[in-house]
């Protein structure tokens, strides 16, 4: 049996997916709840990464070692970093970097020690599928908007996401982060706190990984206020709609 893992950082983001899960079975492992069941005709396991890279790596490792998942998809929220990546937009990851990895002068700045690289690419096919599903969902949602709402239409982006153990909540901080990443040759669209860790675990085990993050804030001085509202009101619905399309598009095994 092929099982797909769907990871969320927080219970609020997972809430809608859990409500739709058929024949749910809860298994407690490594201090976490893993929910096995069926969603839109696929065998899935829903799990919370929790927050930060180490917590996310623990969850990803358990998903692979204990539940033998065939692929992992992360759905959640992120702060917009690049110009034009605005609240309500969606970023489908092409790859991840850790913006707080700094083992220089032993290794080049931002390089993952002993990996010989700083960027970990997502699985190409899974990322393409997530992009297609997200574009479809956003286009359908916008068809229902009136003319004024359409002016603020949400965009779907595909590109690099930066992860680090820091909630970026000041414009000065996000500008400095962009400049540091650009100096290392990376144009990151968004910032969050888990994806690069899951990508690294998946690389180690050879498990395909993809991620889709809805932009909840601009990683600036308003980030905290925007973020908590957005996670409560919007993130869970986006995750449900996008994952429904992805699960229906994936071959049934
Ligand atoms: N996730 C959502 N917004 C974020 C931010 N501003 N910094 C880090 N992670 C985030």
XYZ file of N, CA and C and ligand atoms in Angstrom:
769
model
N 0.847 -1.196 0.000
C 0.000 0.000 0.000
C 0.891 1.258 0.000
N 0.482 2.239 -0.825
C 1.250 3.494 -0.882
C 0.575 4.522 0.017
N 1.337 5.074 0.945
C 0.756 6.065 1.854
C 1.448 7.417 1.648
N 0.635 8.465 1.627
C 1.158 9.820 1.433
C 1.065 10.573 2.754
N 2.138 11.236 3.147
C 2.111 12.030 4.379
C 1.768 13.471 4.055
N 0.864 14.023 4.849
C 0.564 15.446 4.737
C 0.937 16.097 6.062
N 1.906 16.973 5.982
C 2.441 17.632 7.173
C 1.917 19.059 7.278
N 1.574 19.441 8.481
C 1.243 20.843 8.764
C 2.061 21.231 9.990
N 2.325 22.542 10.145
C 3.105 22.959 11.311
C 2.234 22.976 12.569
N 1.006 23.457 12.413
C 0.157 23.718 13.580
C -1.193 23.025 13.464
N -1.806 22.759 14.610
C -3.122 22.113 14.626
C -4.155 22.920 13.832
N -4.068 24.251 13.912
C -5.034 25.102 13.188
C -4.946 24.869 11.688
N -3.748 24.575 11.192
C -3.559 24.351 9.753
C -4.037 22.956 9.351
N -3.973 22.015 10.282
C -4.318 20.621 9.994
C -5.813 20.359 10.146
N -6.460 21.216 10.920
C -7.836 21.048 11.367
C -8.799 20.543 10.266
N -8.824 21.226 9.122
C -9.773 20.886 8.050
C -9.488 19.526 7.443
N -8.218 19.191 7.280
C -7.834 17.893 6.703
C -8.291 16.761 7.620
N -8.086 16.975 8.915
C -8.449 15.956 9.906
C -9.956 15.708 9.899
N -10.726 16.775 9.733
C -12.198 16.656 9.728
C -12.672 15.807 8.546
N -11.898 15.781 7.460
C -12.312 15.039 6.255
C -11.786 13.596 6.232
N -10.892 13.269 7.165
C -10.226 11.959 7.136
C -11.223 10.833 7.390
N -11.213 9.808 6.517
C -12.105 8.643 6.685
C -11.380 7.537 7.413
N -12.126 6.782 8.213
C -11.581 5.698 9.048
C -10.321 6.146 9.801
N -10.406 7.263 10.532
C -9.205 7.773 11.191
C -8.702 6.836 12.294
N -7.408 6.694 12.343
C -6.779 5.857 13.376
C -5.587 6.649 13.914
N -5.592 6.897 15.224
C -4.522 7.726 15.793
C -3.413 6.850 16.373
N -2.193 7.135 16.007
C -1.051 6.411 16.581
C -0.107 7.441 17.192
N 0.242 7.195 18.469
C 1.115 8.129 19.166
C 2.554 7.629 19.073
N 3.429 8.475 18.632
C 4.838 8.079 18.435
C 5.714 9.323 18.575
N 6.840 9.193 19.240
C 7.791 10.308 19.378
C 7.106 11.578 19.905
N 6.151 11.372 20.828
C 5.463 12.521 21.422
C 4.500 13.217 20.484
N 4.172 12.557 19.367
C 3.296 13.180 18.367
C 2.132 12.260 18.042
N 1.028 12.840 17.563
C -0.096 12.048 17.062
C 0.009 11.937 15.545
N -0.067 10.729 15.040
C -0.084 10.486 13.595
C -1.466 9.927 13.275
N -2.147 10.533 12.318
C -3.512 10.132 11.951
C -3.494 9.392 10.626
N -3.766 8.092 10.688
C -3.853 7.292 9.470
C -5.298 7.290 9.000
N -5.503 7.186 7.698
C -6.867 7.108 7.185
C -6.874 7.284 5.684
N -8.078 7.546 5.177
C -8.244 7.705 3.736
C -8.761 9.099 3.428
N -8.189 9.722 2.430
C -8.610 11.065 2.035
C -8.686 11.099 0.515
N -9.863 11.393 -0.017
C -10.076 11.496 -1.470
C -9.490 10.290 -2.214
N -9.716 9.091 -1.651
C -9.323 7.857 -2.333
C -7.865 7.460 -2.145
N -7.120 8.198 -1.330
C -5.706 7.851 -1.098
C -5.495 7.484 0.375
N -4.559 6.557 0.611
C -4.134 6.280 1.983
C -3.193 7.407 2.406
N -3.508 8.011 3.529
C -2.681 9.145 3.984
C -2.331 8.987 5.456
N -1.328 9.758 5.868
C -1.084 9.961 7.291
C -0.899 11.465 7.492
N -1.683 12.004 8.418
C -1.594 13.433 8.727
C -0.749 13.594 9.984
N 0.153 14.561 9.957
C 0.997 14.773 11.137
C 1.339 16.247 11.277
N 1.672 16.625 12.511
C 2.138 17.990 12.766
C 3.660 17.975 12.846
N 4.269 18.865 12.075
C 5.734 18.967 12.147
C 6.122 19.589 13.481
N 5.177 20.369 14.061
C 5.471 21.338 15.113
C 6.313 22.452 14.502
N 6.907 23.264 15.366
C 7.551 24.468 14.815
C 9.070 24.373 14.938
N 9.755 24.719 13.875
C 11.216 24.734 13.873
C 11.794 23.509 13.192
N 13.083 23.618 12.828
C 13.692 22.598 11.979
C 13.885 21.257 12.683
N 14.280 21.282 13.957
C 14.530 19.998 14.626
C 13.217 19.232 14.809
N 12.184 19.938 15.271
C 10.880 19.286 15.459
C 10.383 18.706 14.132
N 10.548 19.469 13.056
C 10.073 19.010 11.742
C 10.867 17.786 11.280
N 12.176 17.784 11.569
C 13.009 16.641 11.159
C 12.603 15.380 11.920
N 12.254 15.526 13.199
C 11.790 14.370 13.990
C 10.522 13.790 13.372
N 9.569 14.672 13.055
C 8.305 14.192 12.480
C 8.549 13.505 11.135
N 9.381 14.115 10.298
C 9.639 13.545 8.968
C 10.307 12.167 9.095
N 11.230 12.053 10.033
C 11.933 10.771 10.224
C 10.948 9.696 10.680
N 10.072 10.049 11.613
C 9.071 9.074 12.087
C 8.142 8.669 10.941
N 7.749 9.625 10.112
C 6.853 9.304 8.980
C 7.501 8.271 8.055
N 8.798 8.399 7.869
C 9.491 7.504 6.934
C 9.807 6.161 7.603
N 10.369 6.229 8.821
C 10.811 4.992 9.484
C 9.640 4.140 9.971
N 8.624 4.793 10.527
C 7.527 4.042 11.160
C 6.362 3.795 10.209
N 6.088 4.810 9.341
C 4.880 4.704 8.509
C 5.199 4.446 7.036
N 6.493 4.390 6.718
C 6.963 4.013 5.370
C 6.262 4.814 4.280
N 6.125 6.121 4.491
C 5.378 6.924 3.510
C 6.134 6.989 2.177
N 5.364 7.053 1.093
C 5.961 7.074 -0.253
C 6.356 8.487 -0.655
N 5.681 9.493 -0.102
C 6.027 10.887 -0.367
C 5.505 11.744 0.779
N 6.106 12.918 0.916
C 5.674 13.856 1.964
C 5.335 15.193 1.311
N 4.154 15.713 1.680
C 3.748 17.052 1.219
C 3.548 17.928 2.452
N 4.124 19.114 2.424
C 3.947 20.069 3.520
C 2.976 21.145 3.067
N 1.920 21.377 3.833
C 1.031 22.507 3.551
C 1.049 23.420 4.772
N 1.194 24.703 4.545
C 1.220 25.611 5.687
C 1.302 27.050 5.250
N 1.817 27.882 6.136
C 1.926 29.308 5.824
C 3.390 29.741 5.835
N 3.649 30.890 5.227
C 5.009 31.443 5.185
C 4.919 32.954 5.110
N 6.023 33.605 5.404
C 6.117 35.054 5.246
C 6.652 35.372 3.850
N 6.068 36.363 3.189
C 6.549 36.758 1.855
C 7.847 37.534 1.971
N 8.841 37.172 1.173
C 10.147 37.862 1.225
C 10.383 38.700 -0.025
N 10.237 38.080 -1.195
C 10.525 38.776 -2.458
C 9.433 39.805 -2.732
N 9.791 40.904 -3.455
C 8.749 41.869 -3.825
C 7.673 41.172 -4.644
N 6.407 41.525 -4.417
C 5.324 40.933 -5.219
C 4.795 39.625 -4.660
N 5.384 39.133 -3.576
C 4.846 37.916 -2.933
C 4.039 38.389 -1.725
N 2.731 38.503 -1.943
C 1.881 39.219 -0.988
C 0.960 38.298 -0.196
N 0.399 38.844 0.878
C -0.518 38.066 1.723
C -1.668 37.520 0.869
N -1.929 36.225 1.001
C -2.976 35.571 0.215
C -2.429 34.867 -1.016
N -1.216 35.236 -1.459
C -0.570 34.505 -2.560
C -0.172 33.113 -2.050
N 0.151 32.237 -2.985
C 0.591 30.900 -2.598
C 1.941 30.630 -3.260
N 2.868 30.072 -2.485
C 4.182 29.716 -3.035
C 4.319 28.200 -3.028
N 4.563 27.645 -4.219
C 4.872 26.219 -4.330
C 6.391 26.129 -4.394
N 6.961 25.335 -3.496
C 8.427 25.284 -3.393
C 9.043 24.516 -4.551
N 10.105 25.108 -5.129
C 10.937 24.335 -6.062
C 12.111 23.751 -5.283
N 12.468 24.404 -4.166
C 13.562 23.915 -3.331
C 13.660 24.739 -2.054
N 14.578 24.318 -1.189
C 14.734 24.967 0.125
C 16.199 25.260 0.436
N 16.419 26.361 1.177
C 17.728 26.614 1.806
C 17.485 26.895 3.283
N 18.515 26.663 4.100
C 18.452 27.057 5.514
C 19.136 28.409 5.626
N 18.350 29.452 5.937
C 18.967 30.786 5.955
C 19.841 31.002 7.176
N 19.704 30.148 8.210
C 20.524 30.338 9.404
C 21.651 29.302 9.512
N 21.936 28.600 8.437
C 23.082 27.680 8.439
C 24.340 28.501 8.173
N 25.285 28.473 9.109
C 26.488 29.302 8.958
C 27.656 28.588 9.610
N 28.291 27.674 8.880
C 29.426 26.929 9.444
C 30.745 27.458 8.884
N 30.732 28.723 8.392
C 31.978 29.307 7.886
C 32.862 29.673 9.090
N 34.171 29.635 9.021
C 34.953 29.421 7.799
C 35.219 27.942 7.475
N 34.648 27.016 8.229
C 34.957 25.596 7.957
C 34.301 25.162 6.634
N 33.053 25.627 6.439
C 32.337 25.367 5.183
C 31.838 26.711 4.649
N 31.618 26.823 3.336
C 31.098 28.093 2.813
C 29.780 28.471 3.487
N 29.569 29.785 3.665
C 28.349 30.299 4.310
C 27.103 29.713 3.623
N 26.176 29.240 4.414
C 24.874 28.684 4.014
C 24.949 27.262 3.441
N 26.180 26.734 3.223
C 26.278 25.342 2.737
C 25.969 24.366 3.877
N 25.251 23.284 3.536
C 24.969 22.249 4.537
C 26.245 21.431 4.714
N 26.831 21.443 5.908
C 28.107 20.738 6.091
C 28.024 19.282 5.642
N 28.992 18.874 4.857
C 29.160 17.510 4.336
C 28.129 17.120 3.269
N 27.292 18.057 2.867
C 26.351 17.784 1.772
C 26.845 18.426 0.468
N 27.816 19.353 0.598
C 28.374 20.010 -0.585
C 27.370 20.856 -1.343
N 26.347 21.304 -0.677
C 25.322 22.138 -1.330
C 24.554 22.909 -0.262
N 23.910 23.990 -0.683
C 23.064 24.708 0.282
C 21.592 24.564 -0.098
N 21.337 24.217 -1.339
C 19.947 24.145 -1.813
C 19.519 22.686 -1.977
N 18.369 22.346 -1.454
C 17.810 21.012 -1.692
C 16.549 21.182 -2.538
N 16.569 20.569 -3.715
C 15.423 20.695 -4.633
C 14.283 19.797 -4.164
N 13.052 20.248 -4.411
C 11.884 19.388 -4.179
C 11.797 18.380 -5.321
N 10.988 17.360 -5.117
C 10.738 16.397 -6.194
C 10.041 17.141 -7.340
N 10.611 17.040 -8.527
C 10.137 17.834 -9.672
C 8.666 17.513 -10.009
N 8.344 16.214 -10.048
C 6.980 15.820 -10.447
C 5.957 16.255 -9.394
N 6.328 16.095 -8.122
C 5.404 16.466 -7.040
C 5.212 17.984 -7.006
N 6.301 18.711 -7.203
C 6.213 20.176 -7.217
C 5.339 20.650 -8.388
N 5.476 19.996 -9.538
C 4.659 20.365 -10.708
C 3.182 20.089 -10.439
N 2.909 18.964 -9.788
C 1.531 18.600 -9.454
C 0.924 19.598 -8.454
N 1.708 19.959 -7.460
C 1.241 20.936 -6.472
C 0.978 22.288 -7.137
N 1.832 22.641 -8.072
C 1.666 23.923 -8.773
C 0.380 23.913 -9.595
N 0.157 22.812 -10.310
C -1.059 22.694 -11.136
C -2.311 22.761 -10.251
N -2.275 22.003 -9.158
C -3.441 21.966 -8.259
C -3.694 23.340 -7.646
N -2.622 24.031 -7.283
C -2.767 25.344 -6.649
C -3.297 26.365 -7.656
N -2.746 26.342 -8.884
C -3.227 27.278 -9.922
C -4.715 27.043 -10.188
N -5.117 25.776 -10.274
C -6.533 25.449 -10.511
C -7.411 25.988 -9.399
N -6.965 25.768 -8.161
C -7.768 26.196 -7.017
C -7.906 27.717 -6.992
N -6.781 28.411 -7.178
C -6.801 29.878 -7.099
C -7.654 30.456 -8.241
N -7.526 29.874 -9.446
C -8.318 30.366 -10.587
C -9.803 30.171 -10.311
N -10.156 29.019 -9.752
C -11.572 28.735 -9.470
C -12.088 29.695 -8.394
N -11.287 29.919 -7.367
C -11.719 30.817 -6.287
C -11.927 32.223 -6.841
N -11.042 32.645 -7.762
C -11.131 34.017 -8.258
C -12.266 34.213 -9.262
N -12.687 33.120 -9.884
C -13.815 33.231 -10.816
C -15.053 33.698 -10.059
N -15.106 33.401 -8.759
C -16.256 33.801 -7.945
C -16.136 35.207 -7.384
N -14.972 35.871 -7.600
C -14.775 37.222 -7.047
C -15.505 38.261 -7.891
N -15.875 39.384 -7.272
C -16.390 40.481 -8.075
C -15.205 41.304 -8.606
N -15.507 42.318 -9.463
C -14.439 43.044 -10.175
C -13.452 43.686 -9.199
N -13.977 44.254 -8.091
C -13.101 44.936 -7.147
C -12.155 43.944 -6.456
N -12.717 42.792 -6.072
C -11.882 41.786 -5.405
C -10.796 41.271 -6.348
N -11.144 41.204 -7.639
C -10.197 40.642 -8.616
C -8.949 41.517 -8.762
N -9.082 42.831 -8.420
C -7.930 43.738 -8.469
C -6.866 43.235 -7.487
N -7.338 42.624 -6.388
C -6.388 42.148 -5.377
C -6.125 40.646 -5.557
N -6.271 40.184 -6.790
C -6.175 38.745 -7.058
C -4.902 38.134 -6.476
N -5.070 36.946 -5.938
C -3.916 36.254 -5.368
C -3.151 35.537 -6.459
N -1.835 35.546 -6.333
C -0.995 34.926 -7.359
C -0.384 33.638 -6.828
N -0.040 32.771 -7.767
C 0.658 31.532 -7.401
C 2.092 31.665 -7.909
N 3.057 31.436 -7.031
C 4.473 31.541 -7.387
C 5.107 30.159 -7.225
N 6.190 29.950 -7.944
C 6.938 28.701 -7.753
C 8.410 29.073 -7.641
N 9.055 28.679 -6.566
C 10.458 29.051 -6.410
C 11.003 28.617 -5.062
N 12.105 29.256 -4.708
C 12.873 28.865 -3.525
C 12.235 29.399 -2.238
N 12.231 28.566 -1.203
C 11.777 28.993 0.128
C 12.957 28.842 1.092
N 13.095 29.834 1.983
C 14.169 29.799 2.989
C 13.576 29.420 4.344
N 14.252 28.518 5.050
C 13.784 28.103 6.379
C 14.843 28.439 7.426
N 14.377 28.768 8.636
C 15.295 29.022 9.742
C 14.541 29.022 11.048
N 15.276 28.894 12.140
C 14.620 28.828 13.451
C 14.375 30.224 14.002
N 13.610 30.997 13.257
C 13.331 32.375 13.647
C 12.058 32.823 12.959
N 11.125 33.374 13.718
C 9.952 34.006 13.099
C 10.376 35.421 12.702
N 10.360 35.723 11.427
C 10.864 37.013 10.941
C 9.737 38.034 11.047
N 9.914 39.009 11.941
C 8.799 39.923 12.230
C 9.256 41.377 12.272
N 10.218 41.716 11.441
C 10.631 43.115 11.306
C 11.111 43.322 9.876
N 10.721 44.482 9.314
C 11.100 44.765 7.918
C 12.620 44.813 7.773
N 13.316 45.363 8.782
C 14.791 45.445 8.699
C 15.387 44.034 8.636
N 14.775 43.130 9.411
C 15.273 41.746 9.465
C 15.044 41.040 8.119
N 13.865 41.250 7.546
C 13.583 40.540 6.291
C 14.421 41.103 5.146
N 14.696 42.433 5.174
C 15.573 43.018 4.144
C 16.980 42.447 4.282
N 17.473 42.382 5.521
C 18.832 41.845 5.747
C 18.898 40.385 5.295
N 17.835 39.646 5.575
C 17.781 38.223 5.200
C 17.844 38.065 3.674
N 17.050 38.889 2.969
C 17.058 38.842 1.492
C 18.448 39.127 0.962
N 19.100 40.174 1.525
C 20.430 40.547 1.033
C 21.435 39.433 1.288
N 21.368 38.823 2.478
C 22.319 37.731 2.801
C 22.099 36.550 1.852
N 20.838 36.239 1.579
C 20.543 35.113 0.676
C 21.008 35.433 -0.746
N 20.761 36.680 -1.180
C 21.195 37.072 -2.533
C 22.717 37.005 -2.647
N 23.414 37.405 -1.562
C 24.889 37.364 -1.583
C 25.374 35.930 -1.761
N 24.573 34.961 -1.278
C 24.938 33.540 -1.425
C 24.354 32.957 -2.722
N 23.737 33.813 -3.532
C 23.227 33.371 -4.838
C 21.808 32.831 -4.813
N 21.047 33.129 -3.753
C 19.684 32.600 -3.643
C 18.644 33.708 -3.671
N 17.634 33.535 -4.512
C 16.502 34.471 -4.562
C 15.325 33.765 -3.899
N 15.139 33.976 -2.615
C 14.054 33.268 -1.914
C 12.755 34.061 -2.030
N 11.666 33.339 -2.266
C 10.358 33.991 -2.371
C 9.724 34.170 -1.001
N 9.995 33.232 -0.098
C 9.269 33.218 1.180
C 10.141 32.619 2.270
N 9.720 32.869 3.514
C 10.471 32.351 4.663
C 9.523 31.621 5.607
N 9.990 30.495 6.117
C 9.232 29.759 7.143
C 10.227 29.013 8.035
N 9.771 28.049 8.830
C 10.644 27.523 9.875
C 10.851 25.999 9.838
N 10.370 25.320 8.802
C 10.461 23.845 8.818
C 10.909 23.188 7.513
N 10.522 23.761 6.381
C 10.616 23.054 5.097
C 11.992 22.496 4.770
N 13.046 23.281 5.011
C 14.391 22.830 4.624
C 14.801 21.585 5.424
N 14.309 21.492 6.664
C 14.644 20.328 7.489
C 13.972 19.071 6.938
N 12.703 19.194 6.554
C 11.979 18.046 5.986
C 12.626 17.657 4.651
N 13.008 18.682 3.868
C 13.662 18.407 2.577
C 14.959 17.616 2.779
N 15.697 17.962 3.837
C 16.979 17.281 4.083
C 16.758 15.827 4.510
N 15.777 15.607 5.379
C 15.463 14.233 5.793
C 15.015 13.422 4.567
N 14.177 14.022 3.741
C 13.682 13.322 2.539
C 14.819 13.032 1.565
N 15.755 13.953 1.458
C 16.929 13.707 0.602
C 17.718 12.511 1.150
N 17.929 12.497 2.457
C 18.702 11.401 3.081
C 18.056 10.035 2.817
N 16.726 9.983 2.852
C 16.010 8.706 2.699
C 15.551 8.436 1.262
N 15.750 9.417 0.381
C 15.293 9.234 -1.000
C 13.781 9.233 -1.134
N 13.102 10.017 -0.292
C 11.630 10.110 -0.352
C 11.244 11.425 -1.041
N 10.365 11.388 -2.072
C 9.960 12.617 -2.745
C 9.268 13.590 -1.778
N 9.603 14.868 -1.912
C 9.057 15.891 -1.019
C 8.571 17.093 -1.832
N 7.414 17.621 -1.433
C 6.903 18.850 -2.045
C 6.257 19.702 -0.970
N 6.149 21.001 -1.230
C 5.578 21.886 -0.218
C 4.833 23.038 -0.868
N 3.742 23.416 -0.204
C 2.970 24.572 -0.672
C 2.643 25.427 0.549
N 2.970 26.714 0.439
C 2.814 27.619 1.580
C 2.021 28.851 1.159
N 0.961 29.111 1.891
C 0.169 30.314 1.655
C 0.820 31.469 2.424
N 0.885 32.626 1.785
C 1.566 33.768 2.410
C 0.629 34.429 3.429
N 1.063 34.351 4.700
C 0.232 34.868 5.792
C 0.646 36.267 6.214
N 1.855 36.687 5.838
C 2.392 37.984 6.286
C 3.577 38.340 5.404
N 4.077 39.540 5.546
C 5.205 39.964 4.716
C 6.517 39.921 5.513
N 6.567 39.150 6.579
C 7.772 39.030 7.415
C 8.279 40.415 7.830
N 7.323 41.316 8.124
C 7.694 42.690 8.502
C 7.136 43.015 9.884
N 7.049 44.291 10.193
C 6.647 44.674 11.549
C 5.201 44.314 11.885
N 4.382 44.065 10.866
C 2.986 43.649 11.112
C 2.836 42.123 11.136
N 3.937 41.413 10.968
C 3.851 39.971 10.709
C 3.066 39.221 11.779
N 3.259 39.570 13.042
C 2.618 38.747 14.058
C 1.107 38.838 14.026
N 0.592 40.091 13.910
C -0.861 40.297 13.850
C -1.466 39.587 12.653
N -0.860 39.793 11.479
C -1.349 39.161 10.247
C -1.364 37.643 10.400
N -0.305 37.125 10.956
C -0.058 35.698 10.981
C -1.120 34.942 11.771
N -1.373 35.406 13.016
C -2.285 34.624 13.841
C -3.707 34.631 13.261
N -4.141 35.791 12.729
C -5.465 35.843 12.088
C -5.521 34.885 10.910
N -4.504 34.960 10.085
C -4.492 34.215 8.833
C -4.510 32.707 9.071
N -3.690 32.254 10.027
C -3.629 30.814 10.300
C -5.005 30.316 10.724
N -5.675 31.095 11.577
C -6.999 30.696 12.063
C -8.036 30.672 10.941
N -8.076 31.748 10.137
C -9.199 31.934 9.205
C -9.001 31.292 7.833
N -7.763 31.253 7.353
C -7.554 30.920 5.940
C -6.745 29.647 5.690
N -5.675 29.436 6.463
C -4.687 28.404 6.111
C -5.297 27.020 5.980
N -6.167 26.677 6.895
C -6.737 25.336 6.910
C -7.572 25.094 5.643
N -8.324 26.111 5.194
C -9.168 25.950 3.991
C -8.326 25.817 2.728
N -7.260 26.597 2.645
C -6.355 26.476 1.489
C -5.779 25.068 1.433
N -5.310 24.576 2.587
C -4.669 23.246 2.631
C -5.649 22.183 2.154
N -6.912 22.287 2.598
C -7.922 21.285 2.212
C -8.169 21.299 0.714
N -8.378 22.498 0.175
C -8.741 22.604 -1.246
C -7.588 22.142 -2.132
N -6.386 22.563 -1.811
C -5.234 22.208 -2.657
C -4.945 20.711 -2.540
N -5.003 20.175 -1.328
C -4.702 18.741 -1.167
C -5.782 17.867 -1.800
N -7.024 18.335 -1.816
C -8.057 17.544 -2.489
C -7.681 17.366 -3.962
N -7.286 18.475 -4.603
C -6.914 18.390 -6.024
C -5.689 17.499 -6.218
N -4.696 17.629 -5.345
C -3.470 16.817 -5.495
C -3.795 15.336 -5.325
N -4.565 15.003 -4.309
C -4.862 13.583 -4.034
C -5.688 12.976 -5.163
N -6.574 13.787 -5.771
C -7.370 13.259 -6.885
C -6.523 13.089 -8.142
N -5.476 13.905 -8.276
C -4.627 13.820 -9.475
C -3.577 12.696 -9.372
N -3.204 12.345 -8.138
C -2.174 11.307 -7.967
C -2.748 9.936 -8.341
N -1.925 9.059 -8.944
C -2.426 7.720 -9.254
C -2.839 6.990 -7.978
N -3.921 6.198 -8.060
C -4.379 5.416 -6.894
C -3.624 4.090 -6.861
N -3.064 3.788 -5.682
C -2.335 2.502 -5.591
C -2.798 1.744 -4.363
N 5.738 31.533 8.844
C 4.779 32.425 8.495
N 5.254 33.682 8.565
C 6.545 33.592 8.956
C 7.543 34.539 9.230
N 7.306 35.845 9.112
N 8.763 34.084 9.644
C 8.985 32.745 9.770
N 8.070 31.814 9.551
C 6.850 32.232 9.141
